[in-house]
mmCIF file with all atom_site columns, C-alpha atoms in Angstrom:
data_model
loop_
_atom_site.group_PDB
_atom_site.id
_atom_site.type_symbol
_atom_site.label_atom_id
_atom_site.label_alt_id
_atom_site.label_comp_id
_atom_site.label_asym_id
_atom_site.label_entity_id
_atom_site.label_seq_id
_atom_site.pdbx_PDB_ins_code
_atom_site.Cartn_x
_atom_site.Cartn_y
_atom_site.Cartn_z
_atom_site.occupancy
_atom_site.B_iso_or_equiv
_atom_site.pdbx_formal_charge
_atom_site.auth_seq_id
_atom_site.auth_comp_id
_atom_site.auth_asym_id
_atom_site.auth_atom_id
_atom_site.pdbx_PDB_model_num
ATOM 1   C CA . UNK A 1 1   ? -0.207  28.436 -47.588 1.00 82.00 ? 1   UNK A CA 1
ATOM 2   C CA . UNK A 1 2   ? -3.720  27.126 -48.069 1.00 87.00 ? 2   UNK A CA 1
ATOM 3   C CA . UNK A 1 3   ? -4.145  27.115 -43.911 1.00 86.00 ? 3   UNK A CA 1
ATOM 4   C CA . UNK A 1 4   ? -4.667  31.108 -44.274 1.00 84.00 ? 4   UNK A CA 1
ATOM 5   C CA . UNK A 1 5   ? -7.997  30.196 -46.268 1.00 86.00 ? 5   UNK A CA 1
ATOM 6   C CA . UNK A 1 6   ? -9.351  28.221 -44.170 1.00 90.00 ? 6   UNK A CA 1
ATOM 7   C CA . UNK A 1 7   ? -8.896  26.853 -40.513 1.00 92.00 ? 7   UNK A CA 1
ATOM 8   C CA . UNK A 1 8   ? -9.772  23.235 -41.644 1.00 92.00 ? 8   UNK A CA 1
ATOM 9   C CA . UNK A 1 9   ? -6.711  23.080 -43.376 1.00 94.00 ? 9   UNK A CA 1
ATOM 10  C CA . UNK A 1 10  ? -4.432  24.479 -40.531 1.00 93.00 ? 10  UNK A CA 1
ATOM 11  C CA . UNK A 1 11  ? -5.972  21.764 -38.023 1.00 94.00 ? 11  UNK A CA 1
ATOM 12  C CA . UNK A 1 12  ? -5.622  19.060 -39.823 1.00 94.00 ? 12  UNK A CA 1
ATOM 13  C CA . UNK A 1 13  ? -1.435  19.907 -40.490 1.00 94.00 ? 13  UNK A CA 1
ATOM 14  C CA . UNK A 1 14  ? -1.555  20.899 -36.563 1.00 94.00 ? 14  UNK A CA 1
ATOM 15  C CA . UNK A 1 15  ? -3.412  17.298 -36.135 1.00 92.00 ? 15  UNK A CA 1
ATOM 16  C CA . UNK A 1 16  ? -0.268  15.578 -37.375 1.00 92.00 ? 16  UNK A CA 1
ATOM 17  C CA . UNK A 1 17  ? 2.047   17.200 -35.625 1.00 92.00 ? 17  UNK A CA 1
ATOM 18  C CA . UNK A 1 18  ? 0.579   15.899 -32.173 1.00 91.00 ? 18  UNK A CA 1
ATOM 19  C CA . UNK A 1 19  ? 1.607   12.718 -30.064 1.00 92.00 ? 19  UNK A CA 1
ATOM 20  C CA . UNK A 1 20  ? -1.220  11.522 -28.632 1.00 92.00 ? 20  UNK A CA 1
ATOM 21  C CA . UNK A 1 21  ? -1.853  7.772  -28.426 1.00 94.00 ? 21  UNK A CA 1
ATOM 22  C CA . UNK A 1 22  ? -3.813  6.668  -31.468 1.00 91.00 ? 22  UNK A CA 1
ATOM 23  C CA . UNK A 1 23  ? -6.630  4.413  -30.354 1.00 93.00 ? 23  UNK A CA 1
ATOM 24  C CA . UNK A 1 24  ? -6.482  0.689  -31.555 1.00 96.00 ? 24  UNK A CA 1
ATOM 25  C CA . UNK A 1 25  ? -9.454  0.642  -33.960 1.00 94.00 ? 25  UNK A CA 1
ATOM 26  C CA . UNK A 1 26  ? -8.063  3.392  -35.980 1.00 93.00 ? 26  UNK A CA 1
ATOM 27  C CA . UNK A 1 27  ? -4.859  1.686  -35.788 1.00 94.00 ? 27  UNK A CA 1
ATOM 28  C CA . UNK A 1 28  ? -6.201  -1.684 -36.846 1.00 95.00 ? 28  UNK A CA 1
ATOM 29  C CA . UNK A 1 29  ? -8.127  -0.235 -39.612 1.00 93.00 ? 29  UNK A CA 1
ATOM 30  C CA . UNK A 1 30  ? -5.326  1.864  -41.092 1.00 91.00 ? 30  UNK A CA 1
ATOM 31  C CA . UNK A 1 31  ? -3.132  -1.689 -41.014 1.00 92.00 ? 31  UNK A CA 1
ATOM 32  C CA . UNK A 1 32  ? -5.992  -3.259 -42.701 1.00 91.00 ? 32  UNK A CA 1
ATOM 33  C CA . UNK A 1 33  ? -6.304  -0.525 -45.357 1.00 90.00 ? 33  UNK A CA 1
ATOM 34  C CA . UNK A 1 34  ? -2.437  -1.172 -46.050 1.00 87.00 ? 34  UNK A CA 1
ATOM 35  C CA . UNK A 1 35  ? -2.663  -4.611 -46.379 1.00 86.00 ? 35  UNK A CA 1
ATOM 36  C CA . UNK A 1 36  ? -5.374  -4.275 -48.996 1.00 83.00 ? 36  UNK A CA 1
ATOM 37  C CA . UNK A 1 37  ? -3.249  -1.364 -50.600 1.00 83.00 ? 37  UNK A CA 1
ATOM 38  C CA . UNK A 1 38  ? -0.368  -3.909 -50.762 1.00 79.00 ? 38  UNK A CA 1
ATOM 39  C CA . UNK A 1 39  ? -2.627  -6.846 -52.524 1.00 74.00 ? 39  UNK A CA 1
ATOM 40  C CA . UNK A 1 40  ? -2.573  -6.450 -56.866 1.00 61.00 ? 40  UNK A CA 1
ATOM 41  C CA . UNK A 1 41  ? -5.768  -6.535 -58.104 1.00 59.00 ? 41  UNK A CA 1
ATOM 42  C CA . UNK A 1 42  ? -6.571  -8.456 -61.198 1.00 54.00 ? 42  UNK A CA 1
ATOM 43  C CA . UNK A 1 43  ? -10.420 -6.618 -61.168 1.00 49.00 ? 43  UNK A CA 1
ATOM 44  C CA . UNK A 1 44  ? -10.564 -2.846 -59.773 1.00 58.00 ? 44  UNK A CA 1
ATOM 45  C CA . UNK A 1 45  ? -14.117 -3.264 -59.051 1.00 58.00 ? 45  UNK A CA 1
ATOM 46  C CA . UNK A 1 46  ? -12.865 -5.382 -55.855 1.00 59.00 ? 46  UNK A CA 1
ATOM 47  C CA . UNK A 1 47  ? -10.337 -3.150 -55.322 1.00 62.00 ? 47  UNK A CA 1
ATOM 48  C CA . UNK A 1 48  ? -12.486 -0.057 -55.514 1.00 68.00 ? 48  UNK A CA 1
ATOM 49  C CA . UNK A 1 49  ? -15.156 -1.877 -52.827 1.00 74.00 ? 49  UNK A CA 1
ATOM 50  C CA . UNK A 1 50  ? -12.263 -2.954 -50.460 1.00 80.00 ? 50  UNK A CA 1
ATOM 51  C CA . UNK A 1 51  ? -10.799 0.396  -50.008 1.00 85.00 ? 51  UNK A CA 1
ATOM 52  C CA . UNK A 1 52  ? -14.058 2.464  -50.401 1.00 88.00 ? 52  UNK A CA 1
ATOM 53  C CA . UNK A 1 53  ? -15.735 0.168  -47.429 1.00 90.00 ? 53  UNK A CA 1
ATOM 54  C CA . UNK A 1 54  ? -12.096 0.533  -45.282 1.00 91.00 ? 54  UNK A CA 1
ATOM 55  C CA . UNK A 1 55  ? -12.156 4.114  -45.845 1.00 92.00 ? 55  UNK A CA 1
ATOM 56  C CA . UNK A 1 56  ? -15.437 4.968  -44.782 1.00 92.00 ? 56  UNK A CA 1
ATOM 57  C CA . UNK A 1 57  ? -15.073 2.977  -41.684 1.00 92.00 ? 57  UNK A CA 1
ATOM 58  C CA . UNK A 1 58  ? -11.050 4.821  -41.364 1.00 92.00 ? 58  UNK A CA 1
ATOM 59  C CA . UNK A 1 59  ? -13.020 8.317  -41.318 1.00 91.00 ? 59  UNK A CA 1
ATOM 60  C CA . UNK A 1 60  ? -16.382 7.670  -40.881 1.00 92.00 ? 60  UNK A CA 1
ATOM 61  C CA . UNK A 1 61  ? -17.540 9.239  -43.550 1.00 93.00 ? 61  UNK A CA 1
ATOM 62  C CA . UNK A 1 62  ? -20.076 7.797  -46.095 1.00 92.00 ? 62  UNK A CA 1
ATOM 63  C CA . UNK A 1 63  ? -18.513 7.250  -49.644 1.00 92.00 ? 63  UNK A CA 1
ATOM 64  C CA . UNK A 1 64  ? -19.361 6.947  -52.974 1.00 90.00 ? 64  UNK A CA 1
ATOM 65  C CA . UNK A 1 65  ? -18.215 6.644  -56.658 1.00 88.00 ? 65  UNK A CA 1
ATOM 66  C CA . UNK A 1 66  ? -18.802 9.889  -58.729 1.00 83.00 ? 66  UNK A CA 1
ATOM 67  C CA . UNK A 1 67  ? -18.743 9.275  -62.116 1.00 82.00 ? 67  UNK A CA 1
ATOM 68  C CA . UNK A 1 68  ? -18.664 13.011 -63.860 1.00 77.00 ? 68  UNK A CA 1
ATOM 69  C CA . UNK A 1 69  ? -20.118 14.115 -67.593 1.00 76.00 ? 69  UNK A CA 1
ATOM 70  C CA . UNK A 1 70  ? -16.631 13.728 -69.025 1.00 78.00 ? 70  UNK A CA 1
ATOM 71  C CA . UNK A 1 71  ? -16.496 10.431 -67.858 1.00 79.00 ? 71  UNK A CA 1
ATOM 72  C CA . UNK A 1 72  ? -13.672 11.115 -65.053 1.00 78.00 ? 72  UNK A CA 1
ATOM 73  C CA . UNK A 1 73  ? -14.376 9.083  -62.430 1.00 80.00 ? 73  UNK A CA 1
ATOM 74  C CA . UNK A 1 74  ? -13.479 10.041 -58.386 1.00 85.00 ? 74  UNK A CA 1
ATOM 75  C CA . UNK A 1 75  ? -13.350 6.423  -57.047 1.00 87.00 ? 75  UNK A CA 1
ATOM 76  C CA . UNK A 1 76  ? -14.477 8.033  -53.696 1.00 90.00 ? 76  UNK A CA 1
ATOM 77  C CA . UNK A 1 77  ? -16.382 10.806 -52.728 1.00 92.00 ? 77  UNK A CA 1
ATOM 78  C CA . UNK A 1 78  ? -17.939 12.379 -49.656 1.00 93.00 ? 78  UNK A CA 1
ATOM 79  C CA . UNK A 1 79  ? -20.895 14.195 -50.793 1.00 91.00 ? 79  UNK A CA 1
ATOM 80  C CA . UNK A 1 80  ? -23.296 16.564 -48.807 1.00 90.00 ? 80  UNK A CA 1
ATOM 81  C CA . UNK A 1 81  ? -25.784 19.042 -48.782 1.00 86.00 ? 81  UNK A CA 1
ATOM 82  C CA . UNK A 1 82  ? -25.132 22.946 -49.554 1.00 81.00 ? 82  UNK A CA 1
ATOM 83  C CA . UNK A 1 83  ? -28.347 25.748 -48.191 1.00 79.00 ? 83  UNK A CA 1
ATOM 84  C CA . UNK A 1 84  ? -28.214 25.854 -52.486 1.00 70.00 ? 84  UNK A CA 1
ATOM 85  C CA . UNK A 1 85  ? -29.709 22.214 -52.258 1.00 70.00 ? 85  UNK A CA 1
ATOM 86  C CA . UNK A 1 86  ? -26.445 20.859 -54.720 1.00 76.00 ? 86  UNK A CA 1
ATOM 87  C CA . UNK A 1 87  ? -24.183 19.167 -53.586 1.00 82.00 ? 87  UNK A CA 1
ATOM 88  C CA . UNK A 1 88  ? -20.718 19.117 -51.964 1.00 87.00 ? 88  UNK A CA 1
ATOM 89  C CA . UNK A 1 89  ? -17.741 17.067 -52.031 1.00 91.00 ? 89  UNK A CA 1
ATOM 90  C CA . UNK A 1 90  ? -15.809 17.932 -48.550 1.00 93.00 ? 90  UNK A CA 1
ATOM 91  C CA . UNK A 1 91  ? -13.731 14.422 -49.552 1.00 95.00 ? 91  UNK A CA 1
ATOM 92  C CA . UNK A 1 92  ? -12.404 13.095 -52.514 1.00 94.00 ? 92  UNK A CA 1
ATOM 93  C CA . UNK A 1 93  ? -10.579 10.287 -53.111 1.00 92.00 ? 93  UNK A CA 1
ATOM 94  C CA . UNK A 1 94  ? -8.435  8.699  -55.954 1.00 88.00 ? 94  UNK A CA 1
ATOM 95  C CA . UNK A 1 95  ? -6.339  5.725  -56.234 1.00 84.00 ? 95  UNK A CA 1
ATOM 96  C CA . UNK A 1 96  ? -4.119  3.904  -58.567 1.00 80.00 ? 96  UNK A CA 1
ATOM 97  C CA . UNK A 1 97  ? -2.407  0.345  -57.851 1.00 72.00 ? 97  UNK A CA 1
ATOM 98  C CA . UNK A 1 98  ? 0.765   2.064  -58.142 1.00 71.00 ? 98  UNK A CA 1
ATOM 99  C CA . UNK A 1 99  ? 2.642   5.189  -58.614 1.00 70.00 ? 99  UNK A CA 1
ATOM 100 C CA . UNK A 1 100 ? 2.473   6.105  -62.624 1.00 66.00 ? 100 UNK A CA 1
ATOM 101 C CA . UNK A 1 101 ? -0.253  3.497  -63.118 1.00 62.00 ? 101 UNK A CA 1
ATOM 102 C CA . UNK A 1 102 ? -2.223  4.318  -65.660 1.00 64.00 ? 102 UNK A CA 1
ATOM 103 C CA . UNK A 1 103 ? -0.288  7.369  -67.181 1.00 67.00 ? 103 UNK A CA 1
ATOM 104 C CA . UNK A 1 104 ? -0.581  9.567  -64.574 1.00 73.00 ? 104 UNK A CA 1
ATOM 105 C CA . UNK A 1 105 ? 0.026   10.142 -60.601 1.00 82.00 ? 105 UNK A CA 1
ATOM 106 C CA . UNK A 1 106 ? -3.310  10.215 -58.875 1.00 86.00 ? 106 UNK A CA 1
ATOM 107 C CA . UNK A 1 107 ? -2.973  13.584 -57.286 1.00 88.00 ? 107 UNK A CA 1
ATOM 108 C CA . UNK A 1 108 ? -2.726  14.912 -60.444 1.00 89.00 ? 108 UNK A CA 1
ATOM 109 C CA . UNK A 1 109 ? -5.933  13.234 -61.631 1.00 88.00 ? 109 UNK A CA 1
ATOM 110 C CA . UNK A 1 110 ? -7.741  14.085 -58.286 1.00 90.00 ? 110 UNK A CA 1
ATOM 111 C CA . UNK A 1 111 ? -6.997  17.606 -58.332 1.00 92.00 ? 111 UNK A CA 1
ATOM 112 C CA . UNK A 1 112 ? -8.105  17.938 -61.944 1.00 90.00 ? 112 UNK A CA 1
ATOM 113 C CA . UNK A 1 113 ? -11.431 16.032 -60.393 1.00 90.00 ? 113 UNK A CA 1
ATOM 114 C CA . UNK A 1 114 ? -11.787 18.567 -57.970 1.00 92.00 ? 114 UNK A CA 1
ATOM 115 C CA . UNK A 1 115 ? -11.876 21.482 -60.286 1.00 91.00 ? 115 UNK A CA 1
ATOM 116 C CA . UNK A 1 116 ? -14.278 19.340 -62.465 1.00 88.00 ? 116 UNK A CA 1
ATOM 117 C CA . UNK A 1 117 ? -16.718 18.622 -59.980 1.00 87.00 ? 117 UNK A CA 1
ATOM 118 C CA . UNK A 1 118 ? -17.099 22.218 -59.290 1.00 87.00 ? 118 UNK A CA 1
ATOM 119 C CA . UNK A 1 119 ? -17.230 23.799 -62.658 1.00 85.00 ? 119 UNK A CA 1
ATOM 120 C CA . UNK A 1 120 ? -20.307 21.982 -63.709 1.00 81.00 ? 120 UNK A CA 1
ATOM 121 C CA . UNK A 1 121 ? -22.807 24.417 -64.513 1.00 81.00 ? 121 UNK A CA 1
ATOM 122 C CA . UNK A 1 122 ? -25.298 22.242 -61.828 1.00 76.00 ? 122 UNK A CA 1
ATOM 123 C CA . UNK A 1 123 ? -22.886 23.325 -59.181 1.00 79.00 ? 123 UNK A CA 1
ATOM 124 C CA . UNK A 1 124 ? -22.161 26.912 -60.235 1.00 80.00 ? 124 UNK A CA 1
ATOM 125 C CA . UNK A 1 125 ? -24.306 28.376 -57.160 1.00 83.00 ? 125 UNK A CA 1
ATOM 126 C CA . UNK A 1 126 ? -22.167 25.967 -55.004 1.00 86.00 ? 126 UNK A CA 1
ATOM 127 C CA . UNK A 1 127 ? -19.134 27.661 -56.221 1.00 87.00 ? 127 UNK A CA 1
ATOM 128 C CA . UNK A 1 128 ? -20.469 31.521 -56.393 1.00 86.00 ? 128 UNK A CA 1
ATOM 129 C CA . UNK A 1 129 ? -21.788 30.952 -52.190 1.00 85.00 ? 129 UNK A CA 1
ATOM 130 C CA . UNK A 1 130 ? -18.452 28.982 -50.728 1.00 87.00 ? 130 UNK A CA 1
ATOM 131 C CA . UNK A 1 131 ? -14.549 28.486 -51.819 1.00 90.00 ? 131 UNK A CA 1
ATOM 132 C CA . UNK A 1 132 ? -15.569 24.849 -52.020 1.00 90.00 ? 132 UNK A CA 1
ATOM 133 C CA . UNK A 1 133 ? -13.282 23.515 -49.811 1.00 92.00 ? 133 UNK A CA 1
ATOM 134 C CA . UNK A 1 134 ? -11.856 19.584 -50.304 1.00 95.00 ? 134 UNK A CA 1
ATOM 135 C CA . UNK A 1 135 ? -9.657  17.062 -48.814 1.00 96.00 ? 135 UNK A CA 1
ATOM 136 C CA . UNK A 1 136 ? -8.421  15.355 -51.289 1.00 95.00 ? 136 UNK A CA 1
ATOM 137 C CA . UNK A 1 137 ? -7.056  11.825 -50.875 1.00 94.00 ? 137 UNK A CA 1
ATOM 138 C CA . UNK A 1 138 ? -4.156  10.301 -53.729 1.00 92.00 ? 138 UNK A CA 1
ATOM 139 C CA . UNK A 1 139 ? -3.393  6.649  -53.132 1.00 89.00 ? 139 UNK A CA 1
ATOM 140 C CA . UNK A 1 140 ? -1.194  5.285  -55.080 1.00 86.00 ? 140 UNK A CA 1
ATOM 141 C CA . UNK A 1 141 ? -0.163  1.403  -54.097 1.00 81.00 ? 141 UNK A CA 1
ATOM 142 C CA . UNK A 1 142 ? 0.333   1.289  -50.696 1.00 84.00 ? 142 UNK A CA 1
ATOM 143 C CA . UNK A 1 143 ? 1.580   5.495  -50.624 1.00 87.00 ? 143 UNK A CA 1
ATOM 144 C CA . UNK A 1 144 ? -1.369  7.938  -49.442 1.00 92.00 ? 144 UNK A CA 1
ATOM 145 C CA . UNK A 1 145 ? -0.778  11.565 -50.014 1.00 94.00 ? 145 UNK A CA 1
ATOM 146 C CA . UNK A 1 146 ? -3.585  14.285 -47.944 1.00 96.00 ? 146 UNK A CA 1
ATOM 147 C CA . UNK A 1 147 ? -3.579  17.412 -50.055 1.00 96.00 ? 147 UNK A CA 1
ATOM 148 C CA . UNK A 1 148 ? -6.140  20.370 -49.365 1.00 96.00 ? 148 UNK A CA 1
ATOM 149 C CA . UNK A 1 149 ? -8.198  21.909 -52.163 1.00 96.00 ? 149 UNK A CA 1
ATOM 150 C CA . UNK A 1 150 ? -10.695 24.431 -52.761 1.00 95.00 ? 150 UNK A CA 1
ATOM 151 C CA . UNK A 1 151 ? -11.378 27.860 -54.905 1.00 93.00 ? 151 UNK A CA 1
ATOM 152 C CA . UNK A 1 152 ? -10.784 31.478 -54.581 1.00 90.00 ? 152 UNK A CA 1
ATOM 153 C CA . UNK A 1 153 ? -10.941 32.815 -57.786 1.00 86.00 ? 153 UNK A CA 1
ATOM 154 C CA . UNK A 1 154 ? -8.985  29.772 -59.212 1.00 91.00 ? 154 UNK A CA 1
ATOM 155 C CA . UNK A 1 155 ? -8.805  26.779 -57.940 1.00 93.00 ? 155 UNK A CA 1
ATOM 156 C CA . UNK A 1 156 ? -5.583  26.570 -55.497 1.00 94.00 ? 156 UNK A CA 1
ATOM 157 C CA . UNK A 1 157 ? -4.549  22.766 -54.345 1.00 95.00 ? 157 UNK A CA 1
ATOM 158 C CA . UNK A 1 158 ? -2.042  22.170 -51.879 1.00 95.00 ? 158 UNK A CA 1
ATOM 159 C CA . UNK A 1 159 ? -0.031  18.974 -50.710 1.00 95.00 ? 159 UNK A CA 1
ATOM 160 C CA . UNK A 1 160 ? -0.820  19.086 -47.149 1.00 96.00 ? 160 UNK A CA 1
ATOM 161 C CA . UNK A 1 161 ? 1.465   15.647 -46.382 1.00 95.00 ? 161 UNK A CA 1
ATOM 162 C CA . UNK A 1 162 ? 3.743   14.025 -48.806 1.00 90.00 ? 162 UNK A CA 1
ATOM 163 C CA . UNK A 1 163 ? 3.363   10.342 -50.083 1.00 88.00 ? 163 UNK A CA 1
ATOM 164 C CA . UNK A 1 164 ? 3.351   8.302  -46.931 1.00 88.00 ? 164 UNK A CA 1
ATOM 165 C CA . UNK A 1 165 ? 2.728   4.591  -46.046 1.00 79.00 ? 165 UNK A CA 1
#
């Protein structure tokens, strides 16, 4: 299991498993991030700013679309500094309006992303200091799949919930 890599992982799956009351605004937001997830988009650009401006909000995270040399394209990323002064993507995020949409699931295509981001040559000192550690995000119509990512000696992705919605 990728929670024997790193903690992060582990707490998040042990995050899930708790019963705490979830506090309204993250509720609301979530409901308002299905609803959009639920609407078919004629032009992906709205979709893309819809979901990127509910997600950021969802997990307060600032996001942004990562367009790589292949032309590959992350529709959502979460990118920060490294000591190596490159930088990281701790989030990624990929969606599709529906499941097989486009030719291919979106957690396939994100976890490809993932290993593409970090085998650029610009991010090789990125890779040689850390495992490079990633949520990464698959929404696919109104499903959502979590799955952890990140590099030790290969790159090793894991499903860390299934679809849900």
């Amino acid at each position: 299991p990728i929670e024997l890599y790193h903690p992060a992982f582990g707490q998040f799956c042990h995050g899930l498993q708790l019963t705490a009351p979830i506090p309204k605004d993250l509720l609301q937001l979530t409901a308002e991030l299905l609803q959009k997830l639920f609407v078919i988009r004629h032009l992906k650009d709205d979709c893309r700013w819809d979901i990127r401006s509910i997600l950021h909000d969802l997990l307060a995270i600032s996001l942004v679309r990562l367009v790589n040399w292949d032309r590959s394209v992350a529709d959502a990323v979460n990118l920060c500094d490294t000591p190596a002064n490159k930088m990281a993507c701790p989030a990624i995020v990929k969606w599709k309006g529906e499941i097989g949409g486009g030719g291919s699931d979106p957690s396939v295509q994100v976890s490809f992303l993932h290993c593409k981001i970090y085998v650029l040559p610009e991010r090789a000192h990125v890779l040689q200091a850390s495992p490079c550690l990633s949520f990464i995000v698959s929404i696919a119509g109104p499903w959502i799949l979590v799955s952890g990512a990140m590099f030790a000696g290969k790159p090793i992705i894991q499903c860390l919930t299934g679809y849900e919605w």
